[in-house]
Amino acid sequence: MTPSRTPPLVAVAHGSRDPRSAATIRALLDVSRGLAPGLDIRESFLDLSEPLLTDALRGLYAEGHREAVVVPLLLGVAYHARVDLPALVAEVTADCPGLDVRVSPVLGIDPLIETVALDRLTEAGADLDDPGLGVLLAGVGSSNVAANDAVAGITTRWHLSRGLLATPAFASAAQPDVPAAIARLRLSGARRLAVAGWFLAPGLLPDRIARLAREADPSVIVAGPLGPDPRIAGLVLNRYDLAASRLAA
């Protein structure tokens, strides 16, 4: 294969034991491919799914590529983004002389993604104009306080801009967890509940959050994951452009 003069985009997601997760990531990148048909886009994962990021980058090197842009499909700047990802890239570049890998900013907390999350709520049947609705924004949770605060900041913006009664809820490593978040909403006057997911794809953690929410309230509305939305697919390309421009410079 003759490498193109445009550096490939290597998207990297968390990875999961749940095969639905990798399938959703591939579907998202198919949308990105449709938006940028001339761009070489490869999927990869940090762990648990294949191909691993290190294998994807080494594969490009074996094909003759000497430049690549890695776009982390991560919704926060926590341990994976700050520690795991740079270490994996450094491991590959140490083994592949002349390979220049640029890592873009994560997808992160972006207004476009927040809008997609609200749209998923509406699609699931939530009435966002209902003053008795309490919304849990469910995320992974992190030992990094700033990452958790960033998710909490979304619920604050939703309250200020939409009048939504909203609170974060974390699957692990942080508070409030789902029961505590529901209790907080009930104390604030929520009579009906809905769960918005801060997850790109389905998987074990979103399923756990949905189960806990339904145990507390069988009538709770649970939105689907953010999924292969064209707005997110375009954001992937935006992150690529930012890093590719630095590579060209």
mmCIF file of N, CA and C in Angstrom, residues 14-126:
data_model
loop_
_atom_site.group_PDB
_atom_site.id
_atom_site.type_symbol
_atom_site.label_atom_id
_atom_site.label_comp_id
_atom_site.label_asym_id
_atom_site.label_seq_id
_atom_site.Cartn_x
_atom_site.Cartn_y
_atom_site.Cartn_z
ATOM 1 N N HIS A 14 -12.055 3.809 24.656
ATOM 2 C CA HIS A 14 -11.690 3.059 25.864
ATOM 3 C C HIS A 14 -11.508 1.574 25.570
ATOM 4 N N GLY A 15 -12.495 0.989 24.901
ATOM 5 C CA GLY A 15 -12.560 -0.461 24.787
ATOM 6 C C GLY A 15 -13.443 -1.033 25.872
ATOM 7 N N SER A 16 -14.052 -2.196 25.600
ATOM 8 C CA SER A 16 -14.999 -2.786 26.535
ATOM 9 C C SER A 16 -15.117 -4.273 26.281
ATOM 10 N N ARG A 17 -15.496 -5.004 27.324
ATOM 11 C CA ARG A 17 -15.803 -6.425 27.141
ATOM 12 C C ARG A 17 -17.138 -6.618 26.428
ATOM 13 N N ASP A 18 -17.940 -5.575 26.391
ATOM 14 C CA ASP A 18 -19.242 -5.638 25.740
ATOM 15 C C ASP A 18 -19.067 -5.357 24.247
ATOM 16 N N PRO A 19 -19.370 -6.305 23.378
ATOM 17 C CA PRO A 19 -19.130 -6.094 21.934
ATOM 18 C C PRO A 19 -19.956 -4.957 21.340
ATOM 19 N N ARG A 20 -21.052 -4.568 21.988
ATOM 20 C CA ARG A 20 -21.842 -3.440 21.480
ATOM 21 C C ARG A 20 -21.023 -2.154 21.485
ATOM 22 N N SER A 21 -20.097 -2.050 22.414
ATOM 23 C CA SER A 21 -19.310 -0.825 22.537
ATOM 24 C C SER A 21 -18.438 -0.609 21.303
ATOM 25 N N ALA A 22 -17.631 -1.603 20.949
ATOM 26 C CA ALA A 22 -16.761 -1.472 19.783
ATOM 27 C C ALA A 22 -17.580 -1.301 18.514
ATOM 28 N N ALA A 23 -18.721 -1.985 18.416
ATOM 29 C CA ALA A 23 -19.558 -1.853 17.229
ATOM 30 C C ALA A 23 -20.076 -0.424 17.082
ATOM 31 N N THR A 24 -20.416 0.213 18.189
ATOM 32 C CA THR A 24 -20.901 1.590 18.139
ATOM 33 C C THR A 24 -19.783 2.546 17.748
ATOM 34 N N ILE A 25 -18.588 2.318 18.261
ATOM 35 C CA ILE A 25 -17.443 3.158 17.883
ATOM 36 C C ILE A 25 -17.181 3.030 16.388
ATOM 37 N N ARG A 26 -17.249 1.824 15.866
ATOM 38 C CA ARG A 26 -17.022 1.634 14.424
ATOM 39 C C ARG A 26 -18.113 2.332 13.616
ATOM 40 N N ALA A 27 -19.342 2.289 14.104
ATOM 41 C CA ALA A 27 -20.430 2.971 13.408
ATOM 42 C C ALA A 27 -20.223 4.484 13.418
ATOM 43 N N LEU A 28 -19.749 5.019 14.541
ATOM 44 C CA LEU A 28 -19.455 6.451 14.619
ATOM 45 C C LEU A 28 -18.391 6.833 13.595
ATOM 46 N N LEU A 29 -17.346 6.026 13.493
ATOM 47 C CA LEU A 29 -16.266 6.342 12.560
ATOM 48 C C LEU A 29 -16.700 6.143 11.112
ATOM 49 N N ASP A 30 -17.659 5.269 10.874
ATOM 50 C CA ASP A 30 -18.211 5.163 9.523
ATOM 51 C C ASP A 30 -18.886 6.476 9.117
ATOM 52 N N VAL A 31 -19.549 7.121 10.087
ATOM 53 C CA VAL A 31 -20.155 8.420 9.796
ATOM 54 C C VAL A 31 -19.063 9.439 9.487
ATOM 55 N N SER A 32 -17.973 9.416 10.268
ATOM 56 C CA SER A 32 -16.855 10.322 9.991
ATOM 57 C C SER A 32 -16.279 10.067 8.604
ATOM 58 N N ARG A 33 -16.179 8.804 8.221
ATOM 59 C CA ARG A 33 -15.661 8.476 6.881
ATOM 60 C C ARG A 33 -16.575 9.050 5.794
ATOM 61 N N GLY A 34 -17.868 9.006 6.037
ATOM 62 C CA GLY A 34 -18.788 9.577 5.072
ATOM 63 C C GLY A 34 -18.646 11.080 4.947
ATOM 64 N N LEU A 35 -18.255 11.740 6.045
ATOM 65 C CA LEU A 35 -18.067 13.186 6.018
ATOM 66 C C LEU A 35 -16.723 13.583 5.423
ATOM 67 N N ALA A 36 -15.749 12.674 5.455
ATOM 68 C CA ALA A 36 -14.404 12.959 4.919
ATOM 69 C C ALA A 36 -13.934 11.760 4.109
ATOM 70 N N PRO A 37 -14.512 11.537 2.928
ATOM 71 C CA PRO A 37 -14.255 10.303 2.181
ATOM 72 C C PRO A 37 -12.810 10.103 1.750
ATOM 73 N N GLY A 38 -12.011 11.154 1.682
ATOM 74 C CA GLY A 38 -10.634 10.979 1.266
ATOM 75 C C GLY A 38 -9.663 10.696 2.397
ATOM 76 N N LEU A 39 -10.152 10.672 3.616
ATOM 77 C CA LEU A 39 -9.281 10.536 4.787
ATOM 78 C C LEU A 39 -9.215 9.081 5.235
ATOM 79 N N ASP A 40 -8.009 8.622 5.524
ATOM 80 C CA ASP A 40 -7.785 7.273 6.052
ATOM 81 C C ASP A 40 -8.080 7.298 7.552
ATOM 82 N N ILE A 41 -9.173 6.665 7.964
ATOM 83 C CA ILE A 41 -9.600 6.661 9.366
ATOM 84 C C ILE A 41 -9.547 5.235 9.886
ATOM 85 N N ARG A 42 -8.817 5.043 10.968
ATOM 86 C CA ARG A 42 -8.689 3.720 11.590
ATOM 87 C C ARG A 42 -9.251 3.781 13.013
ATOM 88 N N GLU A 43 -9.886 2.701 13.452
ATOM 89 C CA GLU A 43 -10.315 2.623 14.848
ATOM 90 C C GLU A 43 -9.284 1.876 15.665
ATOM 91 N N SER A 44 -9.232 2.191 16.972
ATOM 92 C CA SER A 44 -8.362 1.479 17.893
ATOM 93 C C SER A 44 -8.907 1.668 19.300
ATOM 94 N N PHE A 45 -8.315 0.920 20.234
ATOM 95 C CA PHE A 45 -8.825 0.921 21.599
ATOM 96 C C PHE A 45 -7.667 0.874 22.587
ATOM 97 N N LEU A 46 -7.894 1.445 23.750
ATOM 98 C CA LEU A 46 -6.874 1.425 24.796
ATOM 99 C C LEU A 46 -6.750 0.050 25.434
ATOM 100 N N ASP A 47 -7.866 -0.672 25.516
ATOM 101 C CA ASP A 47 -7.852 -1.951 26.224
ATOM 102 C C ASP A 47 -9.125 -2.720 25.858
ATOM 103 N N LEU A 48 -9.101 -4.014 26.045
ATOM 104 C CA LEU A 48 -10.276 -4.891 26.030
ATOM 105 C C LEU A 48 -10.898 -5.128 24.651
ATOM 106 N N SER A 49 -10.680 -4.261 23.688
ATOM 107 C CA SER A 49 -11.200 -4.437 22.334
ATOM 108 C C SER A 49 -10.036 -4.360 21.351
ATOM 109 N N GLU A 50 -10.263 -4.847 20.161
ATOM 110 C CA GLU A 50 -9.211 -4.847 19.138
ATOM 111 C C GLU A 50 -9.651 -4.055 17.919
ATOM 112 N N PRO A 51 -8.666 -3.442 17.222
ATOM 113 C CA PRO A 51 -7.224 -3.464 17.498
ATOM 114 C C PRO A 51 -6.842 -2.482 18.605
ATOM 115 N N LEU A 52 -5.800 -2.835 19.330
ATOM 116 C CA LEU A 52 -5.255 -1.907 20.315
ATOM 117 C C LEU A 52 -4.570 -0.742 19.607
ATOM 118 N N LEU A 53 -4.485 0.376 20.283
ATOM 119 C CA LEU A 53 -3.839 1.555 19.697
ATOM 120 C C LEU A 53 -2.418 1.246 19.254
ATOM 121 N N THR A 54 -1.672 0.555 20.099
ATOM 122 C CA THR A 54 -0.280 0.256 19.753
ATOM 123 C C THR A 54 -0.197 -0.585 18.483
ATOM 124 N N ASP A 55 -1.106 -1.534 18.325
ATOM 125 C CA ASP A 55 -1.102 -2.367 17.115
ATOM 126 C C ASP A 55 -1.487 -1.556 15.889
ATOM 127 N N ALA A 56 -2.465 -0.652 16.042
ATOM 128 C CA ALA A 56 -2.889 0.175 14.911
ATOM 129 C C ALA A 56 -1.752 1.075 14.436
ATOM 130 N N LEU A 57 -1.027 1.682 15.378
ATOM 131 C CA LEU A 57 0.075 2.567 14.997
ATOM 132 C C LEU A 57 1.226 1.779 14.378
ATOM 133 N N ARG A 58 1.529 0.638 14.929
ATOM 134 C CA ARG A 58 2.604 -0.179 14.345
ATOM 135 C C ARG A 58 2.209 -0.677 12.960
ATOM 136 N N GLY A 59 0.919 -0.959 12.781
ATOM 137 C CA GLY A 59 0.460 -1.371 11.466
ATOM 138 C C GLY A 59 0.641 -0.269 10.435
ATOM 139 N N LEU A 60 0.344 0.965 10.807
ATOM 140 C CA LEU A 60 0.557 2.086 9.890
ATOM 141 C C LEU A 60 2.039 2.238 9.540
ATOM 142 N N TYR A 61 2.885 2.087 10.531
ATOM 143 C CA TYR A 61 4.332 2.202 10.311
ATOM 144 C C TYR A 61 4.797 1.120 9.331
ATOM 145 N N ALA A 62 4.278 -0.094 9.511
ATOM 146 C CA ALA A 62 4.664 -1.192 8.618
ATOM 147 C C ALA A 62 4.197 -0.928 7.188
ATOM 148 N N GLU A 63 3.108 -0.171 7.036
ATOM 149 C CA GLU A 63 2.607 0.178 5.704
ATOM 150 C C GLU A 63 3.416 1.301 5.054
ATOM 151 N N GLY A 64 4.302 1.927 5.829
ATOM 152 C CA GLY A 64 5.123 2.998 5.289
ATOM 153 C C GLY A 64 4.749 4.387 5.756
ATOM 154 N N HIS A 65 3.730 4.507 6.580
ATOM 155 C CA HIS A 65 3.365 5.819 7.106
ATOM 156 C C HIS A 65 4.403 6.285 8.124
ATOM 157 N N ARG A 66 4.693 7.574 8.109
ATOM 158 C CA ARG A 66 5.609 8.147 9.088
ATOM 159 C C ARG A 66 4.953 9.283 9.880
ATOM 160 N N GLU A 67 3.680 9.500 9.646
ATOM 161 C CA GLU A 67 2.911 10.483 10.409
ATOM 162 C C GLU A 67 1.533 9.902 10.706
ATOM 163 N N ALA A 68 1.000 10.259 11.858
ATOM 164 C CA ALA A 68 -0.353 9.845 12.218
ATOM 165 C C ALA A 68 -0.902 10.830 13.245
ATOM 166 N N VAL A 69 -2.214 10.977 13.227
ATOM 167 C CA VAL A 69 -2.896 11.810 14.210
ATOM 168 C C VAL A 69 -3.832 10.914 15.012
ATOM 169 N N VAL A 70 -3.655 10.898 16.321
ATOM 170 C CA VAL A 70 -4.502 10.114 17.215
ATOM 171 C C VAL A 70 -5.573 11.032 17.796
ATOM 172 N N VAL A 71 -6.827 10.635 17.644
ATOM 173 C CA VAL A 71 -7.949 11.391 18.204
ATOM 174 C C VAL A 71 -8.583 10.555 19.312
ATOM 175 N N PRO A 72 -8.439 10.979 20.570
ATOM 176 C CA PRO A 72 -9.024 10.216 21.684
ATOM 177 C C PRO A 72 -10.542 10.423 21.740
ATOM 178 N N LEU A 73 -11.279 9.339 21.622
ATOM 179 C CA LEU A 73 -12.743 9.398 21.733
ATOM 180 C C LEU A 73 -13.119 9.306 23.216
ATOM 181 N N LEU A 74 -12.646 10.277 23.951
ATOM 182 C CA LEU A 74 -12.827 10.330 25.395
ATOM 183 C C LEU A 74 -13.605 11.585 25.741
ATOM 184 N N LEU A 75 -14.493 11.479 26.729
ATOM 185 C CA LEU A 75 -15.362 12.592 27.079
ATOM 186 C C LEU A 75 -14.857 13.384 28.283
ATOM 187 N N GLY A 76 -13.658 13.067 28.736
ATOM 188 C CA GLY A 76 -13.078 13.807 29.846
ATOM 189 C C GLY A 76 -11.570 13.671 29.833
ATOM 190 N N VAL A 77 -10.925 14.577 30.552
ATOM 191 C CA VAL A 77 -9.464 14.541 30.663
ATOM 192 C C VAL A 77 -9.124 13.924 32.007
ATOM 193 N N ALA A 78 -9.138 12.597 32.045
ATOM 194 C CA ALA A 78 -8.829 11.871 33.270
ATOM 195 C C ALA A 78 -7.609 10.984 33.020
ATOM 196 N N TYR A 79 -7.485 9.893 33.781
ATOM 197 C CA TYR A 79 -6.259 9.094 33.772
ATOM 198 C C TYR A 79 -5.922 8.567 32.371
ATOM 199 N N HIS A 80 -6.927 8.078 31.646
ATOM 200 C CA HIS A 80 -6.649 7.526 30.315
ATOM 201 C C HIS A 80 -6.018 8.572 29.403
ATOM 202 N N ALA A 81 -6.567 9.785 29.441
ATOM 203 C CA ALA A 81 -6.056 10.838 28.560
ATOM 204 C C ALA A 81 -4.721 11.379 29.031
ATOM 205 N N ARG A 82 -4.547 11.511 30.346
ATOM 206 C CA ARG A 82 -3.354 12.168 30.881
ATOM 207 C C ARG A 82 -2.158 11.230 31.003
ATOM 208 N N VAL A 83 -2.407 9.934 31.234
ATOM 209 C CA VAL A 83 -1.313 9.012 31.548
ATOM 210 C C VAL A 83 -1.227 7.860 30.542
ATOM 211 N N ASP A 84 -2.304 7.095 30.406
ATOM 212 C CA ASP A 84 -2.260 5.904 29.559
ATOM 213 C C ASP A 84 -1.910 6.235 28.110
ATOM 214 N N LEU A 85 -2.630 7.185 27.535
ATOM 215 C CA LEU A 85 -2.468 7.472 26.117
ATOM 216 C C LEU A 85 -1.066 7.968 25.771
ATOM 217 N N PRO A 86 -0.522 8.966 26.485
ATOM 218 C CA PRO A 86 0.851 9.386 26.162
ATOM 219 C C PRO A 86 1.870 8.251 26.312
ATOM 220 N N ALA A 87 1.671 7.384 27.304
ATOM 221 C CA ALA A 87 2.612 6.282 27.504
ATOM 222 C C ALA A 87 2.558 5.293 26.339
ATOM 223 N N LEU A 88 1.374 5.009 25.837
ATOM 224 C CA LEU A 88 1.252 4.071 24.718
ATOM 225 C C LEU A 88 1.855 4.652 23.445
ATOM 226 N N VAL A 89 1.623 5.930 23.206
ATOM 227 C CA VAL A 89 2.209 6.566 22.019
ATOM 228 C C VAL A 89 3.730 6.579 22.129
ATOM 229 N N ALA A 90 4.245 6.900 23.314
ATOM 230 C CA ALA A 90 5.704 6.923 23.512
ATOM 231 C C ALA A 90 6.310 5.535 23.303
ATOM 232 N N GLU A 91 5.600 4.506 23.731
ATOM 233 C CA GLU A 91 6.081 3.131 23.532
ATOM 234 C C GLU A 91 6.242 2.813 22.049
ATOM 235 N N VAL A 92 5.268 3.217 21.252
ATOM 236 C CA VAL A 92 5.324 2.909 19.818
ATOM 237 C C VAL A 92 6.400 3.738 19.122
ATOM 238 N N THR A 93 6.458 5.030 19.404
ATOM 239 C CA THR A 93 7.435 5.870 18.705
ATOM 240 C C THR A 93 8.867 5.483 19.081
ATOM 241 N N ALA A 94 9.044 4.931 20.280
ATOM 242 C CA ALA A 94 10.383 4.457 20.652
ATOM 243 C C ALA A 94 10.800 3.257 19.811
ATOM 244 N N ASP A 95 9.810 2.470 19.389
ATOM 245 C CA ASP A 95 10.088 1.262 18.606
ATOM 246 C C ASP A 95 10.061 1.512 17.094
ATOM 247 N N CYS A 96 9.538 2.657 16.689
ATOM 248 C CA CYS A 96 9.338 2.934 15.265
ATOM 249 C C CYS A 96 10.059 4.224 14.893
ATOM 250 N N PRO A 97 11.355 4.155 14.563
ATOM 251 C CA PRO A 97 12.125 5.367 14.271
ATOM 252 C C PRO A 97 11.497 6.188 13.142
ATOM 253 N N GLY A 98 11.392 7.483 13.369
ATOM 254 C CA GLY A 98 10.873 8.379 12.347
ATOM 255 C C GLY A 98 9.366 8.534 12.333
ATOM 256 N N LEU A 99 8.663 7.833 13.207
ATOM 257 C CA LEU A 99 7.210 7.954 13.251
ATOM 258 C C LEU A 99 6.823 9.153 14.114
ATOM 259 N N ASP A 100 6.101 10.083 13.524
ATOM 260 C CA ASP A 100 5.649 11.287 14.227
ATOM 261 C C ASP A 100 4.158 11.144 14.491
ATOM 262 N N VAL A 101 3.797 11.036 15.766
ATOM 263 C CA VAL A 101 2.400 10.866 16.164
ATOM 264 C C VAL A 101 1.966 12.089 16.959
ATOM 265 N N ARG A 102 0.917 12.741 16.489
ATOM 266 C CA ARG A 102 0.342 13.864 17.218
ATOM 267 C C ARG A 102 -0.987 13.429 17.815
ATOM 268 N N VAL A 103 -1.208 13.801 19.060
ATOM 269 C CA VAL A 103 -2.449 13.454 19.754
ATOM 270 C C VAL A 103 -3.307 14.701 19.858
ATOM 271 N N SER A 104 -4.526 14.612 19.376
ATOM 272 C CA SER A 104 -5.431 15.752 19.409
ATOM 273 C C SER A 104 -6.024 15.919 20.804
ATOM 274 N N PRO A 105 -6.687 17.032 21.060
ATOM 275 C CA PRO A 105 -7.486 17.126 22.287
ATOM 276 C C PRO A 105 -8.582 16.051 22.293
ATOM 277 N N VAL A 106 -9.001 15.646 23.478
ATOM 278 C CA VAL A 106 -10.110 14.704 23.599
ATOM 279 C C VAL A 106 -11.396 15.362 23.101
ATOM 280 N N LEU A 107 -12.420 14.562 22.861
ATOM 281 C CA LEU A 107 -13.725 15.148 22.516
ATOM 282 C C LEU A 107 -14.197 16.043 23.655
ATOM 283 N N GLY A 108 -14.093 15.522 24.873
ATOM 284 C CA GLY A 108 -14.271 16.348 26.058
ATOM 285 C C GLY A 108 -15.664 16.892 26.258
ATOM 286 N N ILE A 109 -15.718 17.949 27.059
ATOM 287 C CA ILE A 109 -16.975 18.630 27.354
ATOM 288 C C ILE A 109 -17.185 19.661 26.262
ATOM 289 N N ASP A 110 -18.054 19.352 25.339
ATOM 290 C CA ASP A 110 -18.264 20.223 24.183
ATOM 291 C C ASP A 110 -19.757 20.514 24.043
ATOM 292 N N PRO A 111 -20.126 21.747 23.693
ATOM 293 C CA PRO A 111 -21.550 22.079 23.560
ATOM 294 C C PRO A 111 -22.296 21.170 22.589
ATOM 295 N N LEU A 112 -21.628 20.745 21.514
ATOM 296 C CA LEU A 112 -22.283 19.849 20.566
ATOM 297 C C LEU A 112 -22.674 18.532 21.236
ATOM 298 N N ILE A 113 -21.776 17.990 22.046
ATOM 299 C CA ILE A 113 -22.069 16.713 22.696
ATOM 300 C C ILE A 113 -23.160 16.891 23.743
ATOM 301 N N GLU A 114 -23.151 18.017 24.443
ATOM 302 C CA GLU A 114 -24.214 18.293 25.408
ATOM 303 C C GLU A 114 -25.571 18.324 24.715
ATOM 304 N N THR A 115 -25.622 18.919 23.526
ATOM 305 C CA THR A 115 -26.871 18.971 22.775
ATOM 306 C C THR A 115 -27.320 17.575 22.365
ATOM 307 N N VAL A 116 -26.374 16.735 21.945
ATOM 308 C CA VAL A 116 -26.712 15.356 21.590
ATOM 309 C C VAL A 116 -27.295 14.629 22.800
ATOM 310 N N ALA A 117 -26.708 14.822 23.973
ATOM 311 C CA ALA A 117 -27.208 14.166 25.184
ATOM 312 C C ALA A 117 -28.642 14.592 25.484
ATOM 313 N N LEU A 118 -28.948 15.870 25.315
ATOM 314 C CA LEU A 118 -30.318 16.345 25.528
ATOM 315 C C LEU A 118 -31.260 15.758 24.482
ATOM 316 N N ASP A 119 -30.791 15.668 23.244
ATOM 317 C CA ASP A 119 -31.621 15.076 22.193
ATOM 318 C C ASP A 119 -31.934 13.614 22.489
ATOM 319 N N ARG A 120 -30.959 12.887 23.033
ATOM 320 C CA ARG A 120 -31.206 11.482 23.381
ATOM 321 C C ARG A 120 -32.292 11.384 24.462
ATOM 322 N N LEU A 121 -32.306 12.333 25.393
ATOM 323 C CA LEU A 121 -33.360 12.351 26.411
ATOM 324 C C LEU A 121 -34.729 12.532 25.770
ATOM 325 N N THR A 122 -34.821 13.498 24.875
ATOM 326 C CA THR A 122 -36.088 13.757 24.205
ATOM 327 C C THR A 122 -36.538 12.549 23.391
ATOM 328 N N GLU A 123 -35.602 11.920 22.684
ATOM 329 C CA GLU A 123 -35.922 10.730 21.896
ATOM 330 C C GLU A 123 -36.447 9.598 22.776
ATOM 331 N N ALA A 124 -35.962 9.532 24.010
ATOM 332 C CA ALA A 124 -36.388 8.476 24.925
ATOM 333 C C ALA A 124 -37.755 8.762 25.546
ATOM 334 N N GLY A 125 -38.268 9.976 25.322
ATOM 335 C CA GLY A 125 -39.601 10.301 25.830
ATOM 336 C C GLY A 125 -39.639 11.302 26.959
ATOM 337 N N ALA A 126 -38.492 11.884 27.318
ATOM 338 C CA ALA A 126 -38.469 12.864 28.406
ATOM 339 C C ALA A 126 -39.002 14.210 27.911
#
